[in-house]
PDB file of C-alpha atoms and ligand atoms in Angstrom:
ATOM      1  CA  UNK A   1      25.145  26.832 -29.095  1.00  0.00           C
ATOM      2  CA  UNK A   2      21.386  26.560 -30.196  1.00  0.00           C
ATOM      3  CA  UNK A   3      19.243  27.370 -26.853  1.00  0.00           C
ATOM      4  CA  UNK A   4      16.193  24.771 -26.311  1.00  0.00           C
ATOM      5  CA  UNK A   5      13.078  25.464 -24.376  1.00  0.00           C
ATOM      6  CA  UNK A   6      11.291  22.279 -24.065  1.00  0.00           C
ATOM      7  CA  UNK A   7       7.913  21.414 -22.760  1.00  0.00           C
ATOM      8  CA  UNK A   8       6.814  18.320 -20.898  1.00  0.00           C
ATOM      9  CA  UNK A   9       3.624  17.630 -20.516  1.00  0.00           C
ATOM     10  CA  UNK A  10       3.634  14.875 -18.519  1.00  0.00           C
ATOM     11  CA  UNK A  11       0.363  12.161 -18.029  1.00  0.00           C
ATOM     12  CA  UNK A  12      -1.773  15.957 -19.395  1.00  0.00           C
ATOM     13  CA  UNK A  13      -3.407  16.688 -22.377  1.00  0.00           C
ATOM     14  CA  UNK A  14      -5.398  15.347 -25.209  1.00  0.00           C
ATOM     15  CA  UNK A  15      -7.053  16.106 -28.786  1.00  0.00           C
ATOM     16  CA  UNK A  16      -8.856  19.282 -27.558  1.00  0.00           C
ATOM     17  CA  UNK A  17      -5.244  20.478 -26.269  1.00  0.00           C
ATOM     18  CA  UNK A  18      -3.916  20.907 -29.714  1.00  0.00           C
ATOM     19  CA  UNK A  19      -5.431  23.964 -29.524  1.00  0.00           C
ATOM     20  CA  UNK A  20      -2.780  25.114 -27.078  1.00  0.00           C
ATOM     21  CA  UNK A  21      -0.513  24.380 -30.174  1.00  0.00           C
ATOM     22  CA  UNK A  22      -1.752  26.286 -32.309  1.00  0.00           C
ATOM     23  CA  UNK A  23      -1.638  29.309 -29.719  1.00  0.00           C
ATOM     24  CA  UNK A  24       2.306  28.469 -28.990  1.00  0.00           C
ATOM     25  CA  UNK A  25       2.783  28.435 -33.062  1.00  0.00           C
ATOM     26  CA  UNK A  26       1.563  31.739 -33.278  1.00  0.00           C
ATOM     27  CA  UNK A  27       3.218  33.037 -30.051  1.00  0.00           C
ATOM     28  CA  UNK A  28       6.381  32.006 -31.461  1.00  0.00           C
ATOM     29  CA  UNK A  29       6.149  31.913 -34.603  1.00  0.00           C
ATOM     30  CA  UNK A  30       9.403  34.803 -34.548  1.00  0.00           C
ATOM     31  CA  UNK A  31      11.201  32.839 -32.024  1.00  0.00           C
ATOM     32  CA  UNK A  32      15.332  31.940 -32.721  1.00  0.00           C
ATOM     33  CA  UNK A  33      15.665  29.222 -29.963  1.00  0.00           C
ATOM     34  CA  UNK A  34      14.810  25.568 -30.149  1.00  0.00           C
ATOM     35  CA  UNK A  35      11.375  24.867 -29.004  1.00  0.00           C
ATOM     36  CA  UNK A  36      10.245  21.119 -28.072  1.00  0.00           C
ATOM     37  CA  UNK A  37       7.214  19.697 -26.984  1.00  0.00           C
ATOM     38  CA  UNK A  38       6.714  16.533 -25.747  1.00  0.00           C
ATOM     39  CA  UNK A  39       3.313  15.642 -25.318  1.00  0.00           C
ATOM     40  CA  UNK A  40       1.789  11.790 -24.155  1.00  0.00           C
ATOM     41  CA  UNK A  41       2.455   9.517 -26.744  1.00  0.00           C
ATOM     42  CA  UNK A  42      -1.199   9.482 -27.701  1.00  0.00           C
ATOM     43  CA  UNK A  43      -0.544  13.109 -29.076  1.00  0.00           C
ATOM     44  CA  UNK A  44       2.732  12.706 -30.568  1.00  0.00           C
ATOM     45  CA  UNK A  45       1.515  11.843 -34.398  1.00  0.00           C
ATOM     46  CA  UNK A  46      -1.571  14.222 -33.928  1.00  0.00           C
ATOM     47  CA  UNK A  47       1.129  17.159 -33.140  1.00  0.00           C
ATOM     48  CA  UNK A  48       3.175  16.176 -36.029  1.00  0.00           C
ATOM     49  CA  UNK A  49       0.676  16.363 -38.135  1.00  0.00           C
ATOM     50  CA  UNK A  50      -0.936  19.751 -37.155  1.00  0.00           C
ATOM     51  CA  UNK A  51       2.466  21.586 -36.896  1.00  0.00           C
ATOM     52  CA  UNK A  52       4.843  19.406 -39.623  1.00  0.00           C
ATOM     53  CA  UNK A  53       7.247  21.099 -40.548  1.00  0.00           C
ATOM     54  CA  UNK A  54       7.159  24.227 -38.269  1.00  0.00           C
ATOM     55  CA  UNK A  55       9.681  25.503 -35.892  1.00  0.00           C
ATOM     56  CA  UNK A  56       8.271  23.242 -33.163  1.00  0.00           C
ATOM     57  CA  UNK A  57       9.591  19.829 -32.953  1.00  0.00           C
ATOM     58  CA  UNK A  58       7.790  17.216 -30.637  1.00  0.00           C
ATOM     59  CA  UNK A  59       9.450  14.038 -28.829  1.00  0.00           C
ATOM     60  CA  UNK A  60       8.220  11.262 -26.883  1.00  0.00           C
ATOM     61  CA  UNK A  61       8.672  11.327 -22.768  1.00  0.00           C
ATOM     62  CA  UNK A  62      10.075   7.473 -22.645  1.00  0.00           C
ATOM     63  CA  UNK A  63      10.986   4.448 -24.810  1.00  0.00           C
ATOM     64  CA  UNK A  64      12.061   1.403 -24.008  1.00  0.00           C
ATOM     65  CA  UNK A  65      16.041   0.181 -24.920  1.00  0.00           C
ATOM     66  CA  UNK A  66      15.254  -2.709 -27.157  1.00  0.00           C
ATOM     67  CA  UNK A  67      13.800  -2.415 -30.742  1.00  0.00           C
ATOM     68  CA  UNK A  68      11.130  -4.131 -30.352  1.00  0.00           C
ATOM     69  CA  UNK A  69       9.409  -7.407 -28.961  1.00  0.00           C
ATOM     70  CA  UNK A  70       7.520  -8.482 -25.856  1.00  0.00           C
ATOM     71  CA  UNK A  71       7.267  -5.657 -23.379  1.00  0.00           C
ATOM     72  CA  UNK A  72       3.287  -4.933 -23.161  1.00  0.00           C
ATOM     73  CA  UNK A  73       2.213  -0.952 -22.910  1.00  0.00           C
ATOM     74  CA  UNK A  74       5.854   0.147 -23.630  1.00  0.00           C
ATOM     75  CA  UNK A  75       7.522   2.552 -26.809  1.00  0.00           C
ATOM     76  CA  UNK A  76      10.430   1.523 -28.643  1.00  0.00           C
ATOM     77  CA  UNK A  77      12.012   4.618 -29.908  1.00  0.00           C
ATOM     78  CA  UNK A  78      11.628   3.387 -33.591  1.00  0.00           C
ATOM     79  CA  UNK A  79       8.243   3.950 -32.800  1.00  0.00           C
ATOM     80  CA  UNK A  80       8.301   7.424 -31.935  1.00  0.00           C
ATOM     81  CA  UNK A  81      10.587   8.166 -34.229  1.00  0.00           C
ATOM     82  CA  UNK A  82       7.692   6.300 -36.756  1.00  0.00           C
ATOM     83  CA  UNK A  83       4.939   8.424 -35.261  1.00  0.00           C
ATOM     84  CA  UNK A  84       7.235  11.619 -36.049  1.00  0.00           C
ATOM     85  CA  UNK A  85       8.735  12.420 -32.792  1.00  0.00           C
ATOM     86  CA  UNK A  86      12.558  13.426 -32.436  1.00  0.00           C
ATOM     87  CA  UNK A  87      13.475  13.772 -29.288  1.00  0.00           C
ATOM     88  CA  UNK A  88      12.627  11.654 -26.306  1.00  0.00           C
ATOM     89  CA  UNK A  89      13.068  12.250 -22.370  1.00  0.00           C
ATOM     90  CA  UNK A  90      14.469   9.499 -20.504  1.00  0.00           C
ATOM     91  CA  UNK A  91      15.241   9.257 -16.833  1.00  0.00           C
ATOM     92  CA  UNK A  92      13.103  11.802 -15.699  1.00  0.00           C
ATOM     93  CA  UNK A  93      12.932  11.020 -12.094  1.00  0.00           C
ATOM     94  CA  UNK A  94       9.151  10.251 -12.042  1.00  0.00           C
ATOM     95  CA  UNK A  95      10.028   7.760 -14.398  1.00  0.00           C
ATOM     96  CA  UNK A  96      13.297   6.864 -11.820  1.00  0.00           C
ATOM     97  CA  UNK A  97      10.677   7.057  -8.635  1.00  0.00           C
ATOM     98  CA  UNK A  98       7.641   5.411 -10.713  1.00  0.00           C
ATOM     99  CA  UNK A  99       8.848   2.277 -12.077  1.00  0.00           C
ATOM    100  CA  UNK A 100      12.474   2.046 -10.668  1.00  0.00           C
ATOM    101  CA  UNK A 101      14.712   3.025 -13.215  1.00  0.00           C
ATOM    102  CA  UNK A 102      18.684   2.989 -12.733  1.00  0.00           C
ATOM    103  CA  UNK A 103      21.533   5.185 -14.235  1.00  0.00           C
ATOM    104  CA  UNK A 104      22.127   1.974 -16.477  1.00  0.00           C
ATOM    105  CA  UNK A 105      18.517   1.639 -17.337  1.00  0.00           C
ATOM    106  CA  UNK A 106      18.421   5.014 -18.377  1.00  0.00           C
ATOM    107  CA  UNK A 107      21.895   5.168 -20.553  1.00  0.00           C
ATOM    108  CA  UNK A 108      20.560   1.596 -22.304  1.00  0.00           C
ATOM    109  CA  UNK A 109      17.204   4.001 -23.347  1.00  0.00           C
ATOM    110  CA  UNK A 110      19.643   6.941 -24.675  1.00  0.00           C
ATOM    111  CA  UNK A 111      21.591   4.326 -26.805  1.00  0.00           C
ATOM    112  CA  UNK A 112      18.318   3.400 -27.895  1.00  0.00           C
ATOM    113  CA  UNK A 113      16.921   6.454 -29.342  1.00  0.00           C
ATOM    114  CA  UNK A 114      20.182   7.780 -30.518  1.00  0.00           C
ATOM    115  CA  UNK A 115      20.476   4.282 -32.319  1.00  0.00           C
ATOM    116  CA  UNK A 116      17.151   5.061 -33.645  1.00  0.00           C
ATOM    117  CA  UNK A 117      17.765   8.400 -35.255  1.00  0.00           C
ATOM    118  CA  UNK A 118      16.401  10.441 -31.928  1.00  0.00           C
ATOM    119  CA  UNK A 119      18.063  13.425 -30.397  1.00  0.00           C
ATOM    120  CA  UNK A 120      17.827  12.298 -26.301  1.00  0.00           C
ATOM    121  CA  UNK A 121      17.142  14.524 -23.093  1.00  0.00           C
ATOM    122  CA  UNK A 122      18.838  12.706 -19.955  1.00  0.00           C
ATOM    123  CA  UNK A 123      17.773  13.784 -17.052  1.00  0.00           C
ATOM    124  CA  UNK A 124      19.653  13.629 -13.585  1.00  0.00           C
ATOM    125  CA  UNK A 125      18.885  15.989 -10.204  1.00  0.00           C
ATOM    126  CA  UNK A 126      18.919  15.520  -6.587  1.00  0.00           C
ATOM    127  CA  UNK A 127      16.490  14.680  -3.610  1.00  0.00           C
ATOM    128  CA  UNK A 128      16.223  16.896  -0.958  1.00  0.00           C
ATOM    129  CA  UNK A 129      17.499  15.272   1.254  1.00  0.00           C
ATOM    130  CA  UNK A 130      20.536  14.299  -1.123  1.00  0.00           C
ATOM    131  CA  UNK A 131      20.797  18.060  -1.085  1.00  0.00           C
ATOM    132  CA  UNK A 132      20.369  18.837   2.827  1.00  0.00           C
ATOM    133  CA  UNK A 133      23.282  15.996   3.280  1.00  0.00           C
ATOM    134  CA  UNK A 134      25.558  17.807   1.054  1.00  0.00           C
ATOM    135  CA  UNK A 135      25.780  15.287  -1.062  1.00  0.00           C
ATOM    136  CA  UNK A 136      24.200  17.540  -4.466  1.00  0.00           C
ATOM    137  CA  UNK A 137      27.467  17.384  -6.613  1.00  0.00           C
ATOM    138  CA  UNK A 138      28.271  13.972  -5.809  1.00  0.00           C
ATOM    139  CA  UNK A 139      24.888  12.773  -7.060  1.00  0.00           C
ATOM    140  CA  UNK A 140      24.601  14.645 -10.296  1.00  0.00           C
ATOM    141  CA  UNK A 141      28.321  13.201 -10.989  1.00  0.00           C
ATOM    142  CA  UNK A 142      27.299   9.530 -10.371  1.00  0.00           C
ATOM    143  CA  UNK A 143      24.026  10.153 -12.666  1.00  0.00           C
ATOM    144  CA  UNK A 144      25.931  11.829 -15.584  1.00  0.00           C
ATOM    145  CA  UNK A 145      28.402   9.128 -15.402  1.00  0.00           C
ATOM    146  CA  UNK A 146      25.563   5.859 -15.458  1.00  0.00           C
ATOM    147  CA  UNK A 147      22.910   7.555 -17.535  1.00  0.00           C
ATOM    148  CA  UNK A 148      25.256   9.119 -20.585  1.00  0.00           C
ATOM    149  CA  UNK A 149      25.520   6.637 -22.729  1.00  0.00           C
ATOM    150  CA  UNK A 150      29.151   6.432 -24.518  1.00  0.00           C
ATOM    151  CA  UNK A 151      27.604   7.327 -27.825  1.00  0.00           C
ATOM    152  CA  UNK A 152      26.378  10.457 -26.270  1.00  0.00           C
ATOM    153  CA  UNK A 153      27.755  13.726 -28.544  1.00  0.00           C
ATOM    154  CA  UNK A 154      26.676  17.015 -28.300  1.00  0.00           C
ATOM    155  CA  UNK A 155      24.393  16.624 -31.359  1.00  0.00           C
ATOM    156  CA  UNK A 156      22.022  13.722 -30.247  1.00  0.00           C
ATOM    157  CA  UNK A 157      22.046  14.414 -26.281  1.00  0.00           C
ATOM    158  CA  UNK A 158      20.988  16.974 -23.974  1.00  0.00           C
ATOM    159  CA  UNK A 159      21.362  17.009 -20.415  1.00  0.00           C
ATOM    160  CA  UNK A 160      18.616  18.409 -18.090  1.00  0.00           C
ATOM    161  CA  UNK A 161      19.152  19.195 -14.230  1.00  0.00           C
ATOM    162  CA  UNK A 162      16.318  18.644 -12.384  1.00  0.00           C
ATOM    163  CA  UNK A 163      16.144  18.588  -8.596  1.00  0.00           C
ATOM    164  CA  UNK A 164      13.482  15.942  -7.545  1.00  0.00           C
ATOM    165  CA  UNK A 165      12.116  18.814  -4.767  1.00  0.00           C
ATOM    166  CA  UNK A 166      11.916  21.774  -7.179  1.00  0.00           C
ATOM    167  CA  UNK A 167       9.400  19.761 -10.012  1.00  0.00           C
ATOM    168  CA  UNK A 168       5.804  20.690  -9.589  1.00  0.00           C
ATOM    169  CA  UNK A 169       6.614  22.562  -5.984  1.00  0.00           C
ATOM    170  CA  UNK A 170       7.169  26.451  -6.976  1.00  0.00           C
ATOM    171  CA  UNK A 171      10.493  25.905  -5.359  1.00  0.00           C
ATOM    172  CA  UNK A 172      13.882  26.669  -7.137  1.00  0.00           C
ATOM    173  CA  UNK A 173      17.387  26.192  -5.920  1.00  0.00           C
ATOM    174  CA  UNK A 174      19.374  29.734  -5.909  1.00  0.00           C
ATOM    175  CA  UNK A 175      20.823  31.140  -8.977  1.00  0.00           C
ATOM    176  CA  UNK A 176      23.959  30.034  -7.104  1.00  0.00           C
ATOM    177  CA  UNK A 177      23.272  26.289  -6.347  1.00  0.00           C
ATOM    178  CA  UNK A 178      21.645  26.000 -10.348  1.00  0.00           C
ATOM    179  CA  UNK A 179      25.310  27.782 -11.672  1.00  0.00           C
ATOM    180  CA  UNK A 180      27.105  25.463  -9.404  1.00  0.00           C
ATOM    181  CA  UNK A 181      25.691  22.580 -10.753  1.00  0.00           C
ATOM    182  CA  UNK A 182      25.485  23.291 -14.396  1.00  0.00           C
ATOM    183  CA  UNK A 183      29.340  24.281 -14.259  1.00  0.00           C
ATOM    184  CA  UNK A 184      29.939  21.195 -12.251  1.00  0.00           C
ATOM    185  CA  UNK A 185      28.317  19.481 -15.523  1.00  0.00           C
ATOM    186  CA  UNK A 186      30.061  20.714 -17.964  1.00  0.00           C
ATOM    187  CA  UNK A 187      33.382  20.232 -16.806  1.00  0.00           C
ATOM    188  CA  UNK A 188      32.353  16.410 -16.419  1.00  0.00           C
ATOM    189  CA  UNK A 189      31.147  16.355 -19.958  1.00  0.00           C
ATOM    190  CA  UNK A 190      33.679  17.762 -21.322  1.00  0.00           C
ATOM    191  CA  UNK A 191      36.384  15.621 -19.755  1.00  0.00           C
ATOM    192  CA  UNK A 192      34.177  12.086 -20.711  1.00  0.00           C
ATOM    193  CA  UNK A 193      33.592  13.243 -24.552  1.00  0.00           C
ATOM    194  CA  UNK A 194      35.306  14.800 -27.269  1.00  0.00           C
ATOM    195  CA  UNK A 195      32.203  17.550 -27.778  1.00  0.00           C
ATOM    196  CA  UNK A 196      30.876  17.636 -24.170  1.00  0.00           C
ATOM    197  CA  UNK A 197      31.475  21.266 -23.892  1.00  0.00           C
ATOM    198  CA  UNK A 198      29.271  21.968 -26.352  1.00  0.00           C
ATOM    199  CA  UNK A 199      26.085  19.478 -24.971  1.00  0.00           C
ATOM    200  CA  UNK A 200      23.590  21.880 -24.109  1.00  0.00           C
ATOM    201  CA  UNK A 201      22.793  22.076 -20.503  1.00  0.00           C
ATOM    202  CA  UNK A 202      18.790  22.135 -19.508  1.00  0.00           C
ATOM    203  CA  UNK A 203      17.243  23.088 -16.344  1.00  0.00           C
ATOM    204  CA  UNK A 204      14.082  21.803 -15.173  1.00  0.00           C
ATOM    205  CA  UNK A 205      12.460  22.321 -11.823  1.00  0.00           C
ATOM    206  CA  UNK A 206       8.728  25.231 -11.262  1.00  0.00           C
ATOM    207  CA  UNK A 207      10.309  26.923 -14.257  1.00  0.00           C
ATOM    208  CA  UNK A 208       7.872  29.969 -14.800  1.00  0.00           C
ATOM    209  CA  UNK A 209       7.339  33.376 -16.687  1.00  0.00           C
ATOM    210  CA  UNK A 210       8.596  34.757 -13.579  1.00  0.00           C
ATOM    211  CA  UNK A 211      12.197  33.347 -12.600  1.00  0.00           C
ATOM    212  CA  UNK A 212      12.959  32.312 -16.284  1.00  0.00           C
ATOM    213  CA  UNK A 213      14.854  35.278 -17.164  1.00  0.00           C
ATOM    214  CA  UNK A 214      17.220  34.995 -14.185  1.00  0.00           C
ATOM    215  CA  UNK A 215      17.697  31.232 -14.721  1.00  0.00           C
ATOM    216  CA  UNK A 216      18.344  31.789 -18.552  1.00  0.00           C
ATOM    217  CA  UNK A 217      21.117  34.617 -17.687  1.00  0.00           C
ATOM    218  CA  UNK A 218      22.907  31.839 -15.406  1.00  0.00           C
ATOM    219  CA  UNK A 219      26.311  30.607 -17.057  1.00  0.00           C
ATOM    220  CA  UNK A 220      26.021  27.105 -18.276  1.00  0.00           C
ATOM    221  CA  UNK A 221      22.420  27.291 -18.495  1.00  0.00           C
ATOM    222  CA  UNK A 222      21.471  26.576 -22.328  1.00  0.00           C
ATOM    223  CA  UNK A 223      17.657  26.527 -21.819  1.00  0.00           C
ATOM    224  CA  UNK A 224      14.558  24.807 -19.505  1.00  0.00           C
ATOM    225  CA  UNK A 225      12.243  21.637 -19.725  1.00  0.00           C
ATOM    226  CA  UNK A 226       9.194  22.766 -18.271  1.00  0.00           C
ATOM    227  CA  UNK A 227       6.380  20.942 -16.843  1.00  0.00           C
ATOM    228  CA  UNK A 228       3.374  22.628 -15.623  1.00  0.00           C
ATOM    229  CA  UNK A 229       3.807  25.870 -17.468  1.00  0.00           C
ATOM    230  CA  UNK A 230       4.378  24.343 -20.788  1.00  0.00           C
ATOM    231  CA  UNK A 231       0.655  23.168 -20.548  1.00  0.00           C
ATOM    232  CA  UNK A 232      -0.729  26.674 -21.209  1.00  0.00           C
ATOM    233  CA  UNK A 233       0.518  28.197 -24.640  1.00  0.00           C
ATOM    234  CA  UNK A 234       0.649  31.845 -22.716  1.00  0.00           C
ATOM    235  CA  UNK A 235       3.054  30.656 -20.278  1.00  0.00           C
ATOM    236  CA  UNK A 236       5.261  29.069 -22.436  1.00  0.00           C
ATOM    237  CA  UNK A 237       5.306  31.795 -24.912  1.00  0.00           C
ATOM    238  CA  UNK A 238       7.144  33.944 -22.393  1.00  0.00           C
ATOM    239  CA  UNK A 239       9.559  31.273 -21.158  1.00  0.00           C
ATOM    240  CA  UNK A 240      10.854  30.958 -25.309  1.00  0.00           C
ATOM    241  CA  UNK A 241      10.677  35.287 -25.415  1.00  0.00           C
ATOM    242  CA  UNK A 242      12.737  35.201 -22.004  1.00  0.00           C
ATOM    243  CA  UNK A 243      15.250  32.269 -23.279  1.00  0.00           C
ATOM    244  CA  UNK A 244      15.628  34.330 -27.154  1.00  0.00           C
ATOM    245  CA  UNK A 245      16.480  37.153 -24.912  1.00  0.00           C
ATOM    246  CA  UNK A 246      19.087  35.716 -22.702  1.00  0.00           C
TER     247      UNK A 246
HETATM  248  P1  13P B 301       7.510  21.631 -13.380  1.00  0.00           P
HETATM  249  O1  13P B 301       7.963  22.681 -14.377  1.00  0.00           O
HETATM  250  O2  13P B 301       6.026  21.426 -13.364  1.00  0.00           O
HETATM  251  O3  13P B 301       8.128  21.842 -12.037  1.00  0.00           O
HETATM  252  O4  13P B 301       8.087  20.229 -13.931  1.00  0.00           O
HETATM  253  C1  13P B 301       9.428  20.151 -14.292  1.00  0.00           C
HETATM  254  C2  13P B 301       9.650  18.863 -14.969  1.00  0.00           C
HETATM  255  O5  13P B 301       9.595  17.810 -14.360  1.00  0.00           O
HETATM  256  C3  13P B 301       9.908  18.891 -16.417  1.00  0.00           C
HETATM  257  O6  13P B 301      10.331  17.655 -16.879  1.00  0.00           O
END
């Protein structure tokens, strides 16, 4: 299974940040695993075009499920696909918190950009106090099953776990409670679809040069979508030499 270290940059970056693309090239320009970055939409065609054809592929963060038509400051994934994007994020859970998406919201926007040639990156995870009830596995179980989409394979979908407390805190569940949850994930894959063992398995959540070795060594854990530290090339450079070590 191909590892992925993706990068999301979240409502950060413009033009002058392509620099920090040019610093990642180089910085990886040896690496073996699968490195995404998706940037605001604003930067998508810009990346594209300053990296084409190089081993880093960008995606979009969110589109919308139909194909087009009236929905005012929205993406369809045609569109990214158009502006040279092939992957896109959906249900992140700022986008879950923000503007009130559901599991079924989320599954009709991975139909979408699988229907539109995109590879997705559905994202489930816990509150905290989903976790202090106990209630972790349950939660992740009732996402998977709403947000995966029955066209889901293991080629166009990845799945990230993200707990809601551990993005943009410097707090990460245990080694433990990250292998607990990825296993619990791929046995529920793998009974829903013909190929869900072999969906690759992200985790998300103050990933860092620090802790990434540990997470990457966890069973089940097929790479990391990384917020804050994908923003600096020198970070992120060391997450991709930690994950091609793993
Ligand atoms: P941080 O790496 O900044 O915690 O963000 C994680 C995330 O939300 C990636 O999608």
């Amino acid at each position: 299974m191909r590892k992925l270290a993706a990068g999301n940059w979240k409502m950060n970056g413009t033009l002058a940040d392509l620099a920090e693309l040019d610093a990642l090239a180089l910085a990886c320009a040896e690496a073996t695993c699968d490195i995404l970055i998706c940037p605001p939409a604003t930067l998508i065609h810009p990346m594209v075009a300053r990296i084409g054809g190089g081993g880093i592929s960008v995606g979009g963060q969110d589109c919308h499920a139909a194909e087009s038509g009236a929905h005012t400051g929205d993406l369809a994934a045609g569109q990214l696909r158009d502006a040279g994007a092939d992957h896109v994020i959906v249900g992140h859970s700022e986008r879950r918190a923000d503007h009130g998406e559901t599991d079924a919201a989320v599954a009709a926007k991975a139909a979408a950009a699988h229907r539109a040639g995109l590879r997705s990156i559905i994202c489930v995870g816990e509150t905290e106090a989903q976790r202090d009830a106990g209630d972790t596995l349950d939660v992740i179980a009732r996402q998977l099953a709403g947000s995966v989409p029955e066209c889901a394979t293991a080629d166009n979908s990845v799945i990230a776990y993200e707990p809601v407390w551990a993005i943009g805190t410097g707090r990460t569940p245990t080694n433990d409670q990250i292998a607990e949850v990825h296993a619990a994930m791929r046995r529920a894959l793998a009974a829903r679809f013909a190929d869900g063992a072999e969906m690759r398995l992200l985790y998300g959540g103050s990933v860092k040069p620090s802790n990434a070795a540990a997470i990457f060594a966890l069973p089940a854990v097929d790479g990391a979508l990384v917020g804050g530290a994908s923003l600096k090339a020198v970070d992120f450079a060391q997450i991709v030499a930690a994950l091609d070590a793993a």
